[in-house]
Each structure stands twice: as structure tokens, then as C-alpha cells.
mmCIF file of C-alpha atoms and ligand atoms in Angstrom:
data_model
loop_
_atom_site.group_PDB
_atom_site.id
_atom_site.type_symbol
_atom_site.label_atom_id
_atom_site.label_comp_id
_atom_site.label_asym_id
_atom_site.label_seq_id
_atom_site.Cartn_x
_atom_site.Cartn_y
_atom_site.Cartn_z
ATOM 1 C CA MET A 1 34.699 35.634 -19.105
ATOM 2 C CA LYS A 2 34.031 37.147 -22.261
ATOM 3 C CA ALA A 3 29.912 37.946 -23.078
ATOM 4 C CA PRO A 4 28.264 35.473 -25.393
ATOM 5 C CA LEU A 5 27.867 37.038 -29.323
ATOM 6 C CA ALA A 6 25.314 34.804 -29.673
ATOM 7 C CA LEU A 7 22.413 32.873 -28.600
ATOM 8 C CA LEU A 8 20.909 29.964 -30.343
ATOM 9 C CA ALA A 9 17.327 29.992 -29.783
ATOM 10 C CA GLU A 10 15.477 26.558 -30.713
ATOM 11 C CA LEU A 11 12.380 27.269 -30.482
ATOM 12 C CA THR A 12 11.201 23.957 -31.425
ATOM 13 C CA HIS A 13 11.798 20.325 -31.939
ATOM 14 C CA ARG A 14 9.369 20.298 -34.625
ATOM 15 C CA CYS A 15 10.177 19.701 -38.229
ATOM 16 C CA PRO A 16 8.315 18.225 -41.391
ATOM 17 C CA LEU A 17 11.629 17.116 -42.793
ATOM 18 C CA ARG A 18 13.389 14.113 -40.994
ATOM 19 C CA CYS A 19 17.227 14.537 -41.855
ATOM 20 C CA PRO A 20 19.284 11.988 -41.289
ATOM 21 C CA TYR A 21 21.910 13.890 -39.703
ATOM 22 C CA CYS A 22 19.761 16.630 -37.290
ATOM 23 C CA SER A 23 21.688 18.131 -34.304
ATOM 24 C CA ASN A 24 18.858 17.853 -32.539
ATOM 25 C CA PRO A 25 18.690 15.134 -29.593
ATOM 26 C CA VAL A 26 17.284 12.167 -30.195
ATOM 27 C CA GLU A 27 14.849 12.172 -27.443
ATOM 28 C CA LEU A 28 12.814 15.433 -29.219
ATOM 29 C CA THR A 29 10.935 17.377 -26.747
ATOM 30 C CA ARG A 30 6.904 17.260 -27.486
ATOM 31 C CA ALA A 31 5.280 20.802 -28.095
ATOM 32 C CA SER A 32 3.365 20.854 -24.848
ATOM 33 C CA ALA A 33 6.861 21.417 -23.291
ATOM 34 C CA GLU A 34 7.895 24.316 -25.514
ATOM 35 C CA LEU A 35 9.115 27.638 -23.594
ATOM 36 C CA THR A 36 6.134 30.107 -24.563
ATOM 37 C CA THR A 37 6.186 33.364 -26.435
ATOM 38 C CA GLU A 38 6.725 35.834 -23.447
ATOM 39 C CA GLU A 39 9.365 33.247 -21.902
ATOM 40 C CA TRP A 40 11.246 33.704 -25.546
ATOM 41 C CA ALA A 41 10.670 37.552 -25.136
ATOM 42 C CA ARG A 42 12.057 37.661 -21.522
ATOM 43 C CA VAL A 43 14.958 35.057 -22.877
ATOM 44 C CA PHE A 44 15.610 37.671 -25.678
ATOM 45 C CA MET A 45 16.258 40.271 -23.223
ATOM 46 C CA GLU A 46 18.604 38.439 -20.652
ATOM 47 C CA ALA A 47 20.341 38.016 -23.852
ATOM 48 C CA ALA A 48 20.464 41.558 -24.784
ATOM 49 C CA ALA A 49 21.352 42.445 -21.496
ATOM 50 C CA LEU A 50 24.159 40.046 -21.442
ATOM 51 C CA GLY A 51 26.115 41.436 -24.813
ATOM 52 C CA CYS A 52 24.633 39.144 -27.306
ATOM 53 C CA LEU A 53 24.051 40.544 -30.559
ATOM 54 C CA GLN A 54 22.615 38.392 -32.372
ATOM 55 C CA VAL A 55 19.612 35.578 -32.284
ATOM 56 C CA HIS A 56 19.667 32.575 -34.742
ATOM 57 C CA LEU A 57 15.781 31.474 -34.400
ATOM 58 C CA SER A 58 16.225 28.074 -35.391
ATOM 59 C CA GLY A 59 15.085 24.282 -34.881
ATOM 60 C CA GLY A 60 13.411 21.743 -35.355
ATOM 61 C CA GLU A 61 11.768 24.052 -38.025
ATOM 62 C CA PRO A 62 10.899 27.264 -36.566
ATOM 63 C CA THR A 63 8.213 28.362 -38.504
ATOM 64 C CA ALA A 64 6.549 25.295 -37.346
ATOM 65 C CA ARG A 65 5.605 27.466 -34.700
ATOM 66 C CA ARG A 66 2.201 29.356 -35.052
ATOM 67 C CA ASP A 67 3.808 32.463 -32.716
ATOM 68 C CA ILE A 68 7.084 32.658 -34.773
ATOM 69 C CA VAL A 69 5.824 36.260 -36.097
ATOM 70 C CA ALA A 70 5.631 37.275 -32.665
ATOM 71 C CA ILE A 71 8.364 35.972 -31.472
ATOM 72 C CA THR A 72 10.942 37.362 -34.370
ATOM 73 C CA ALA A 73 9.306 40.630 -33.350
ATOM 74 C CA ALA A 74 10.385 39.941 -29.718
ATOM 75 C CA ALA A 75 13.523 39.834 -30.646
ATOM 76 C CA ARG A 76 13.792 42.987 -32.972
ATOM 77 C CA ASP A 77 12.699 44.364 -29.912
ATOM 78 C CA ALA A 78 15.106 43.264 -27.430
ATOM 79 C CA GLY A 79 17.548 44.641 -29.850
ATOM 80 C CA LEU A 80 19.332 41.347 -30.996
ATOM 81 C CA TYR A 81 20.230 40.668 -35.412
ATOM 82 C CA THR A 82 17.751 38.372 -36.147
ATOM 83 C CA ASN A 83 18.829 35.173 -38.208
ATOM 84 C CA LEU A 84 15.590 32.488 -39.710
ATOM 85 C CA ILE A 85 17.378 29.152 -39.837
ATOM 86 C CA THR A 86 14.889 27.526 -41.804
ATOM 87 C CA ALA A 87 14.090 24.377 -44.083
ATOM 88 C CA GLY A 88 11.742 26.863 -46.020
ATOM 89 C CA VAL A 89 8.778 24.255 -47.056
ATOM 90 C CA LEU A 90 6.260 26.098 -44.463
ATOM 91 C CA LEU A 91 7.084 29.645 -45.172
ATOM 92 C CA ASP A 92 4.181 31.925 -47.682
ATOM 93 C CA ALA A 93 4.534 34.949 -49.208
ATOM 94 C CA VAL A 94 2.224 36.068 -46.438
ATOM 95 C CA LEU A 95 3.886 34.992 -43.492
ATOM 96 C CA MET A 96 7.266 36.204 -45.631
ATOM 97 C CA ALA A 97 5.757 39.348 -45.106
ATOM 98 C CA ARG A 98 4.747 39.249 -41.814
ATOM 99 C CA LEU A 99 8.371 38.577 -40.808
ATOM 100 C CA VAL A 100 9.770 41.450 -42.890
ATOM 101 C CA ALA A 101 7.525 43.675 -41.054
ATOM 102 C CA ALA A 102 8.428 42.202 -37.647
ATOM 103 C CA GLY A 103 12.052 42.786 -38.414
ATOM 104 C CA LEU A 104 13.507 39.894 -39.314
ATOM 105 C CA ASP A 105 17.697 40.361 -40.595
ATOM 106 C CA HIS A 106 18.154 37.695 -42.075
ATOM 107 C CA VAL A 107 17.450 34.180 -43.945
ATOM 108 C CA GLN A 108 19.577 31.349 -43.670
ATOM 109 C CA LEU A 109 17.793 28.443 -45.878
ATOM 110 C CA SER A 110 18.785 24.610 -45.686
ATOM 111 C CA VAL A 111 18.757 22.499 -48.574
ATOM 112 C CA GLN A 112 19.917 18.743 -48.790
ATOM 113 C CA ASP A 113 21.143 18.640 -52.463
ATOM 114 C CA ALA A 114 20.672 20.276 -55.596
ATOM 115 C CA GLU A 115 19.244 17.278 -57.527
ATOM 116 C CA PRO A 116 15.395 17.175 -56.430
ATOM 117 C CA ALA A 117 15.040 13.519 -56.105
ATOM 118 C CA GLY A 118 18.116 13.511 -53.687
ATOM 119 C CA ALA A 119 16.955 16.718 -51.887
ATOM 120 C CA GLU A 120 13.750 14.597 -51.143
ATOM 121 C CA ARG A 121 15.304 11.346 -49.963
ATOM 122 C CA ILE A 122 17.395 12.799 -47.524
ATOM 123 C CA GLY A 123 14.711 15.180 -46.065
ATOM 124 C CA GLY A 124 12.244 12.764 -45.918
ATOM 125 C CA MET A 125 10.041 14.912 -47.681
ATOM 126 C CA LYS A 126 8.153 14.969 -51.003
ATOM 127 C CA GLY A 127 8.263 18.296 -52.794
ATOM 128 C CA ALA A 128 10.542 20.132 -50.685
ATOM 129 C CA GLN A 129 12.994 21.272 -53.599
ATOM 130 C CA ALA A 130 10.437 23.374 -55.335
ATOM 131 C CA ARG A 131 9.142 24.771 -52.029
ATOM 132 C CA LYS A 132 12.437 25.767 -50.795
ATOM 133 C CA GLU A 133 13.529 27.877 -54.159
ATOM 134 C CA ALA A 134 9.976 29.506 -53.831
ATOM 135 C CA ALA A 135 10.917 30.248 -50.120
ATOM 136 C CA ALA A 136 14.898 31.588 -51.834
ATOM 137 C CA ARG A 137 12.716 33.490 -54.330
ATOM 138 C CA MET A 138 10.421 35.336 -51.196
ATOM 139 C CA VAL A 139 13.659 35.875 -49.135
ATOM 140 C CA ARG A 140 15.055 37.680 -52.102
ATOM 141 C CA GLU A 141 11.829 39.528 -52.997
ATOM 142 C CA ALA A 142 11.851 41.075 -49.413
ATOM 143 C CA GLY A 143 15.058 42.295 -49.702
ATOM 144 C CA LEU A 144 16.696 40.331 -47.467
ATOM 145 C CA PRO A 145 20.097 38.768 -47.224
ATOM 146 C CA LEU A 146 20.151 34.644 -48.019
ATOM 147 C CA THR A 147 22.583 32.071 -47.053
ATOM 148 C CA LEU A 148 22.096 28.959 -48.807
ATOM 149 C CA ASN A 149 23.160 26.055 -45.681
ATOM 150 C CA ALA A 150 24.336 22.033 -47.870
ATOM 151 C CA VAL A 151 24.786 19.662 -45.240
ATOM 152 C CA VAL A 152 27.473 17.233 -47.375
ATOM 153 C CA HIS A 153 28.114 14.151 -46.486
ATOM 154 C CA ARG A 154 28.692 10.667 -48.776
ATOM 155 C CA GLN A 155 25.429 10.635 -50.482
ATOM 156 C CA ASN A 156 25.477 14.030 -51.789
ATOM 157 C CA LEU A 157 28.993 15.473 -52.566
ATOM 158 C CA HIS A 158 28.541 14.209 -56.049
ATOM 159 C CA ASN A 159 26.452 16.912 -56.543
ATOM 160 C CA LEU A 160 28.809 20.227 -55.014
ATOM 161 C CA PRO A 161 29.262 22.051 -57.740
ATOM 162 C CA LEU A 162 25.450 21.163 -58.724
ATOM 163 C CA LEU A 163 24.816 22.531 -55.241
ATOM 164 C CA ILE A 164 26.956 25.871 -56.378
ATOM 165 C CA ASP A 165 25.108 26.836 -58.704
ATOM 166 C CA THR A 166 22.004 26.276 -56.948
ATOM 167 C CA ALA A 167 23.322 29.311 -54.525
ATOM 168 C CA LEU A 168 24.448 31.068 -57.565
ATOM 169 C CA GLU A 169 20.972 30.394 -59.491
ATOM 170 C CA TRP A 170 18.878 31.148 -55.964
ATOM 171 C CA GLY A 171 20.320 33.859 -55.421
ATOM 172 C CA ALA A 172 22.113 33.692 -52.108
ATOM 173 C CA ALA A 173 25.199 35.726 -51.257
ATOM 174 C CA ARG A 174 26.779 33.399 -48.829
ATOM 175 C CA LEU A 175 26.903 29.527 -48.914
ATOM 176 C CA GLU A 176 27.846 27.253 -46.229
ATOM 177 C CA VAL A 177 29.350 23.858 -46.980
ATOM 178 C CA ALA A 178 29.488 22.274 -43.731
ATOM 179 C CA HIS A 179 30.372 18.194 -44.065
ATOM 180 C CA VAL A 180 28.048 16.897 -40.859
ATOM 181 C CA GLN A 181 29.455 16.478 -37.665
ATOM 182 C CA TYR A 182 28.734 13.763 -35.804
ATOM 183 C CA TYR A 183 26.455 13.327 -32.463
ATOM 184 C CA GLY A 184 22.656 12.371 -32.311
ATOM 185 C CA TRP A 185 20.757 11.610 -35.150
ATOM 186 C CA ALA A 186 24.082 11.829 -37.638
ATOM 187 C CA LEU A 187 26.172 9.384 -35.541
ATOM 188 C CA ALA A 188 23.543 6.898 -35.250
ATOM 189 C CA ASN A 189 23.539 7.773 -39.534
ATOM 190 C CA ARG A 190 27.540 7.766 -39.414
ATOM 191 C CA ASP A 191 28.250 4.488 -41.476
ATOM 192 C CA ALA A 192 25.653 6.211 -44.131
ATOM 193 C CA LEU A 193 27.163 9.899 -44.111
ATOM 194 C CA LEU A 194 30.619 9.475 -43.463
ATOM 195 C CA PRO A 195 32.950 10.539 -46.754
ATOM 196 C CA THR A 196 36.047 8.809 -48.312
ATOM 197 C CA ARG A 197 39.423 11.104 -48.279
ATOM 198 C CA ALA A 198 38.766 11.033 -51.872
ATOM 199 C CA GLN A 199 35.417 12.790 -51.267
ATOM 200 C CA LEU A 200 36.230 15.117 -49.312
ATOM 201 C CA ASP A 201 39.674 15.814 -50.865
ATOM 202 C CA ASP A 202 37.655 16.403 -53.915
ATOM 203 C CA ALA A 203 35.151 19.096 -52.028
ATOM 204 C CA THR A 204 37.989 20.634 -51.191
ATOM 205 C CA ARG A 205 39.424 21.332 -54.280
ATOM 206 C CA ILE A 206 36.014 22.426 -55.258
ATOM 207 C CA VAL A 207 35.405 25.076 -53.154
ATOM 208 C CA THR A 208 38.505 26.796 -53.022
ATOM 209 C CA ALA A 209 37.966 27.268 -56.834
ATOM 210 C CA ALA A 210 34.629 28.561 -56.507
ATOM 211 C CA ARG A 211 35.810 30.728 -54.378
ATOM 212 C CA GLU A 212 37.894 31.982 -56.515
ATOM 213 C CA ALA A 213 35.821 31.836 -59.595
ATOM 214 C CA HIS A 214 32.694 34.009 -57.810
ATOM 215 C CA ARG A 215 34.495 35.908 -55.689
ATOM 216 C CA GLY A 216 32.281 39.247 -55.238
ATOM 217 C CA ARG A 217 29.285 37.646 -55.642
ATOM 218 C CA LEU A 218 29.291 34.520 -53.395
ATOM 219 C CA VAL A 219 31.276 33.735 -49.733
ATOM 220 C CA ILE A 220 31.450 29.952 -49.578
ATOM 221 C CA ASP A 221 32.048 28.745 -45.946
ATOM 222 C CA TYR A 222 33.525 25.502 -45.729
ATOM 223 C CA VAL A 223 33.574 22.706 -41.807
ATOM 224 C CA VAL A 224 35.130 19.769 -42.660
ATOM 225 C CA PRO A 225 34.469 16.570 -40.741
ATOM 226 C CA ASP A 226 36.713 15.758 -38.076
ATOM 227 C CA TYR A 227 37.321 12.161 -38.879
ATOM 228 C CA HIS A 228 40.049 12.970 -41.490
ATOM 229 C CA ALA A 229 41.529 15.260 -39.399
ATOM 230 C CA ALA A 230 44.973 15.456 -37.216
ATOM 231 C CA ARG A 231 43.442 18.169 -34.849
ATOM 232 C CA PRO A 232 39.764 18.943 -33.831
ATOM 233 C CA LYS A 233 37.644 21.982 -34.491
ATOM 234 C CA ALA A 234 37.414 24.248 -32.209
ATOM 235 C CA CYS A 235 34.119 23.332 -31.306
ATOM 236 C CA MET A 236 32.273 26.394 -30.300
ATOM 237 C CA GLY A 237 34.792 28.361 -29.907
ATOM 238 C CA GLY A 238 35.228 26.588 -26.853
ATOM 239 C CA TRP A 239 32.877 25.676 -24.059
ATOM 240 C CA GLY A 240 30.905 28.946 -22.555
ATOM 241 C CA ASN A 241 33.498 31.022 -24.607
ATOM 242 C CA ASN A 242 31.197 33.005 -26.768
ATOM 243 C CA PHE A 243 27.904 31.050 -27.455
ATOM 244 C CA LEU A 244 24.804 29.565 -25.794
ATOM 245 C CA ALA A 245 21.732 28.039 -27.003
ATOM 246 C CA VAL A 246 18.448 27.202 -25.295
ATOM 247 C CA SER A 247 16.458 23.992 -26.416
ATOM 248 C CA PRO A 248 12.952 23.817 -26.744
ATOM 249 C CA ALA A 249 11.907 23.171 -23.165
ATOM 250 C CA GLY A 250 14.058 26.235 -21.541
ATOM 251 C CA ARG A 251 17.509 23.987 -21.251
ATOM 252 C CA VAL A 252 20.525 26.674 -21.593
ATOM 253 C CA LEU A 253 23.473 25.022 -23.373
ATOM 254 C CA PRO A 254 26.766 25.763 -24.220
ATOM 255 C CA CYS A 255 26.150 23.445 -27.080
ATOM 256 C CA HIS A 256 23.547 22.848 -29.336
ATOM 257 C CA ALA A 257 24.379 19.182 -28.146
ATOM 258 C CA ALA A 258 25.160 19.337 -25.119
ATOM 259 C CA GLU A 259 22.091 17.182 -23.509
ATOM 260 C CA SER A 260 23.847 14.413 -25.883
ATOM 261 C CA ILE A 261 26.125 14.248 -22.593
ATOM 262 C CA ALA A 262 24.338 12.228 -20.096
ATOM 263 C CA GLY A 263 24.944 13.255 -16.354
ATOM 264 C CA MET A 264 25.348 16.542 -16.973
ATOM 265 C CA VAL A 265 22.563 18.971 -15.368
ATOM 266 C CA PHE A 266 21.750 22.167 -17.327
ATOM 267 C CA PRO A 267 19.715 25.172 -15.999
ATOM 268 C CA ASN A 268 16.289 26.238 -17.195
ATOM 269 C CA VAL A 269 15.413 29.707 -18.313
ATOM 270 C CA ARG A 270 12.257 28.948 -16.016
ATOM 271 C CA GLU A 271 14.127 29.080 -13.071
ATOM 272 C CA THR A 272 17.198 30.603 -13.505
ATOM 273 C CA SER A 273 18.628 33.996 -15.190
ATOM 274 C CA LEU A 274 20.432 33.746 -18.298
ATOM 275 C CA ARG A 275 23.466 35.624 -16.895
ATOM 276 C CA GLU A 276 23.130 33.135 -13.561
ATOM 277 C CA ALA A 277 23.260 30.512 -16.352
ATOM 278 C CA TRP A 278 26.085 32.152 -18.389
ATOM 279 C CA GLU A 279 28.867 33.384 -15.633
ATOM 280 C CA GLU A 280 27.781 30.571 -13.063
ATOM 281 C CA SER A 281 26.261 27.243 -13.768
ATOM 282 C CA GLU A 282 28.238 24.372 -12.847
ATOM 283 C CA ALA A 283 27.405 23.386 -16.803
ATOM 284 C CA PHE A 284 29.240 26.121 -18.499
ATOM 285 C CA ASN A 285 32.198 26.563 -15.975
ATOM 286 C CA ARG A 286 32.431 22.004 -16.536
ATOM 287 C CA PHE A 287 34.667 22.886 -19.612
ATOM 288 C CA ARG A 288 35.578 26.842 -19.372
ATOM 289 C CA GLY A 289 39.079 27.510 -20.357
ATOM 290 C CA THR A 290 41.751 25.102 -19.989
ATOM 291 C CA GLY A 291 41.933 24.199 -16.138
ATOM 292 C CA TRP A 292 40.014 20.848 -16.969
ATOM 293 C CA MET A 293 41.793 19.623 -19.090
ATOM 294 C CA PRO A 294 43.628 16.298 -19.276
ATOM 295 C CA ALA A 295 46.790 15.325 -21.004
ATOM 296 C CA PRO A 296 47.312 15.262 -23.653
ATOM 297 C CA CYS A 297 45.737 18.215 -23.837
ATOM 298 C CA ARG A 298 46.941 20.119 -20.674
ATOM 299 C CA GLY A 299 50.416 22.130 -21.830
ATOM 300 C CA CYS A 300 49.297 21.618 -25.234
ATOM 301 C CA ALA A 301 50.561 24.267 -27.595
ATOM 302 C CA HIS A 302 47.318 24.171 -28.790
ATOM 303 C CA ALA A 303 45.225 24.708 -26.023
ATOM 304 C CA GLU A 304 43.964 27.858 -26.138
ATOM 305 C CA ARG A 305 43.213 27.251 -30.338
ATOM 306 C CA ASP A 306 40.640 24.094 -30.165
ATOM 307 C CA TRP A 307 39.625 24.329 -26.675
ATOM 308 C CA GLY A 308 40.599 20.809 -26.407
ATOM 309 C CA GLY A 309 37.849 19.725 -29.221
ATOM 310 C CA CYS A 310 34.521 18.781 -28.901
ATOM 311 C CA ARG A 311 33.067 17.685 -25.367
ATOM 312 C CA CYS A 312 30.281 16.072 -27.260
ATOM 313 C CA GLN A 313 32.444 14.176 -29.496
ATOM 314 C CA ALA A 314 34.419 12.999 -26.581
ATOM 315 C CA PHE A 315 31.291 11.748 -24.498
ATOM 316 C CA ALA A 316 29.529 10.112 -27.862
ATOM 317 C CA LEU A 317 32.730 8.338 -28.706
ATOM 318 C CA LEU A 318 34.336 7.625 -25.548
ATOM 319 C CA GLY A 319 31.810 8.224 -22.931
ATOM 320 C CA ASP A 320 33.862 10.517 -21.017
ATOM 321 C CA ALA A 321 33.271 14.503 -21.749
ATOM 322 C CA ALA A 322 36.600 15.597 -20.547
ATOM 323 C CA ALA A 323 38.450 13.328 -22.044
ATOM 324 C CA THR A 324 40.415 14.503 -25.361
ATOM 325 C CA ASP A 325 38.685 14.759 -28.573
ATOM 326 C CA PRO A 326 40.033 11.731 -30.612
ATOM 327 C CA ALA A 327 39.608 13.767 -33.693
ATOM 328 C CA CYS A 328 43.348 14.575 -32.071
ATOM 329 C CA ALA A 329 46.016 12.712 -33.377
ATOM 330 C CA LEU A 330 47.648 12.901 -30.261
ATOM 331 C CA SER A 331 44.396 11.359 -28.440
ATOM 332 C CA PRO A 332 45.343 7.249 -27.500
ATOM 333 C CA HIS A 333 42.023 6.321 -28.916
ATOM 334 C CA HIS A 334 42.735 8.721 -32.343
ATOM 335 C CA ALA A 335 42.648 5.635 -34.247
ATOM 336 C CA MET A 336 38.854 4.716 -33.343
ATOM 337 C CA LEU A 337 38.305 7.597 -36.735
ATOM 338 C CA ALA A 338 39.940 5.958 -39.071
ATOM 339 C CA ASP A 339 38.254 2.641 -38.278
ATOM 340 C CA ALA A 340 34.772 4.203 -38.548
ATOM 341 C CA VAL A 341 35.960 5.624 -41.930
ATOM 342 C CA ALA A 342 37.434 2.739 -42.943
ATOM 343 C CA GLU A 343 33.993 0.545 -42.050
ATOM 344 C CA ALA A 344 31.899 3.436 -43.886
ATOM 345 C CA GLY A 345 29.770 2.627 -47.056
ATOM 346 C CA ALA A 346 26.451 1.377 -48.111
ATOM 347 C CA ALA A 347 23.903 1.819 -45.271
ATOM 348 C CA ASP A 348 20.198 3.195 -44.927
ATOM 349 C CA PHE A 349 19.212 5.950 -43.368
ATOM 350 C CA ARG A 350 17.818 6.061 -39.930
ATOM 351 C CA TYR A 351 15.073 8.847 -40.272
ATOM 352 C CA ARG A 352 14.456 11.212 -37.579
ATOM 353 C CA ALA A 353 11.099 11.310 -36.147
ATOM 354 C CA PHE A 354 9.346 11.623 -32.944
ATOM 355 C CA GLY A 355 9.002 8.776 -30.157
HETATM 356 FE FE1 LIG B 1 44.062 20.614 -29.262
HETATM 357 FE FE2 LIG B 1 44.790 18.596 -26.612
HETATM 358 FE FE3 LIG B 1 45.319 17.627 -29.003
HETATM 359 FE FE4 LIG B 1 46.243 19.635 -27.498
HETATM 360 S S1 LIG B 1 45.948 17.426 -27.289
HETATM 361 S S2 LIG B 1 45.977 19.497 -30.384
HETATM 362 S S3 LIG B 1 44.941 20.835 -27.000
HETATM 363 S S4 LIG B 1 43.168 18.738 -28.481
HETATM 364 FE FE1 LIG B 2 29.135 19.678 -28.045
HETATM 365 FE FE2 LIG B 2 31.262 20.087 -29.805
HETATM 366 S S1 LIG B 2 28.997 19.742 -30.164
HETATM 367 S S2 LIG B 2 31.038 21.135 -28.077
#
């Protein structure tokens, strides 16, 4: 069994933004149930002992936690490379300086669109874009590397060239152009978000050209939506293979969306060590490797490349997390994805909200 390379620390589900494709579960954890600073410090130590090299401090919005500086320092004390995944709207110069002093290594800033009106409609927060631009400036002035994360979909893909310009103007060294993945809130908003085939093809052309044009200045990562694909993505690099997440309430997850799979029970850091969760828990071993696979995955030449695709998507679309991901053309249910694309179109957002 390999060691996990990265820990996704979901510090809180609280967030001032309300993005309709949020990867948090539809049922959000309230602040009173969140792990304490001390509990997170223990989790970081256990993660490092297990072999983790880096921690992504995420949410929700991680800076919504008053102890974000102490949490960052604890991660650094554990010897982990620290990446803050933030919407940037709560960052100010004082907090930035304290985070740098605590040992923060990298910032990943989300941007919902290149134009403020579109960005603020998608994120559901007025004034957010100017605060994000200011946050990008503070990160750069602090001397930290900046990655911009742009989640793209039917309602902002027309602005992809402008999003690339934004990354250059804001001084990002890396831009993630990530098509929405459809679980949780995103699945609830699928009709409003799914791109057309023409939009996807345009986006792929634009990214390919921009990679060439900005070589040496901007690295562009590109995550495609598998609703238009013939083979699924190797979700999480394989279940329980090199990644683990801890939810705000302490549940240890093989994938950030795993709580969407009804009936699965996940270990909790309040009762179980991270090592025990990783090595021995039923939740991590259930879909590890290839032994669990049904036909047509069993014996398929791609089994150790895509690991049968995404368990959360199989559950969300088929009600069976052990089924072949319907994103695979060999799945008997593959046509349902093309049907969803055909049905997508004008629809209002259902915004992320507590309660
Ligand atoms: Fe991947 Fe399974 Fe499809 Fe083979 S049948 S390509 S292993 S999802
Ligand atoms: Fe959970 Fe793919 S999102 S396994």
C-alpha cells in the first residue's frame, strides 16, 4: 500500500460565496461540529507520519476560521507544504502577513469569471471580484506563488480567453481551468452548467493555444468534463491510492465527495488514527485496487489506468457506487450522459446555502 501524498483539510463548510458547483456536500457541517485547532494539529502530525508531503487548507472558505493562522502554523510544524485554497474575499494585508509568518507556502485563488458581473452572479456575492484582485496582489507582494483556479461551465466558457488574461494580469504562475465535475451542488445545477460539445471543443483549442503562447510564463492545467468523454477520469488517482481528505467534522474520506455515497461509514479522526483509517478501514479498502470491480471493468486493459472511473459519479447517477462509471463508453448506462447534455440549457442556479 502506498502512502498518501496529499491531505485535503476541509477546515469548514462556511463560505461567503455560494457557487452553484461547490464540491461540498449538499448537507453542510455547522461551525459547532468543526474540529478544533488542536485536533487539526494532531491530524497534520499523523498525516506527516503516514507519508503525506503537502496539505491543502480548504473548505468552504478556510479563512472563515478565526484560527486559520494557528492551523497553518501547525501544518508547517508538522513538516507539510501548505497550500491555502481560498476565494480570497476575506484576506487582508494583516492576515496575509500573519499567514506568511506562520509558514504558508502557496495560495490557490478561485475566480468565478473574468467579468465582475458574471463572476459575482455565479459566486452569489457582490463586490467579490475586486477583493479577489486585491488578494492576488497581496499574495504576489508577499512573495508567494499564486495559482488561479477557474471552474468553467456553460455560463462562463465564452470568457475563457479573458480568464487566461486575468491570470497573467494578476501575476499567477499557474492557472487551473477545471470543468465542473457533477456531484453534490453541481449535480443539482447540472442543467445550468453542462457545456455543449462545441463549447468544450473551443475551450480545448483555446487552452492548447494559450499553453504555447505563454510557455515559460504561465502553466495551464486543464480538467475536462467526462460527460463528453468515452473513458472516465482516474478519479482521485484511484480510491485510497494516494489521497485522503478530512471533513470539517473529522471524517476521513478517500475523496472530498465521498460523503455523498449513502450507506458508507467513514472513520473519524476523533476516534481513529489517520493510519488506521488509511490502512484498515472498510471505507478505504472498499474500492481500493481492482479486486472490487464488476464487469466490464474486471479484466479491462484500462483498469489500472482509470480505476473504473469515479465512485461518487457511479452512485450519483446509478445509485450504486460499485458500478462502472457511466462516463465509460463500455458501461451499459453510458447513453445517460449524452441525454443529460442534450437536456441541458437555460436553468436558474440553485445556490449553495446552509439549511
Ligand atoms: Fe475503465 Fe472500467 Fe471502462 Fe475499462 S470498463 S475503461 S476499467 S471504466
Ligand atoms: Fe469521489 Fe470521484 S469524486 S471518487
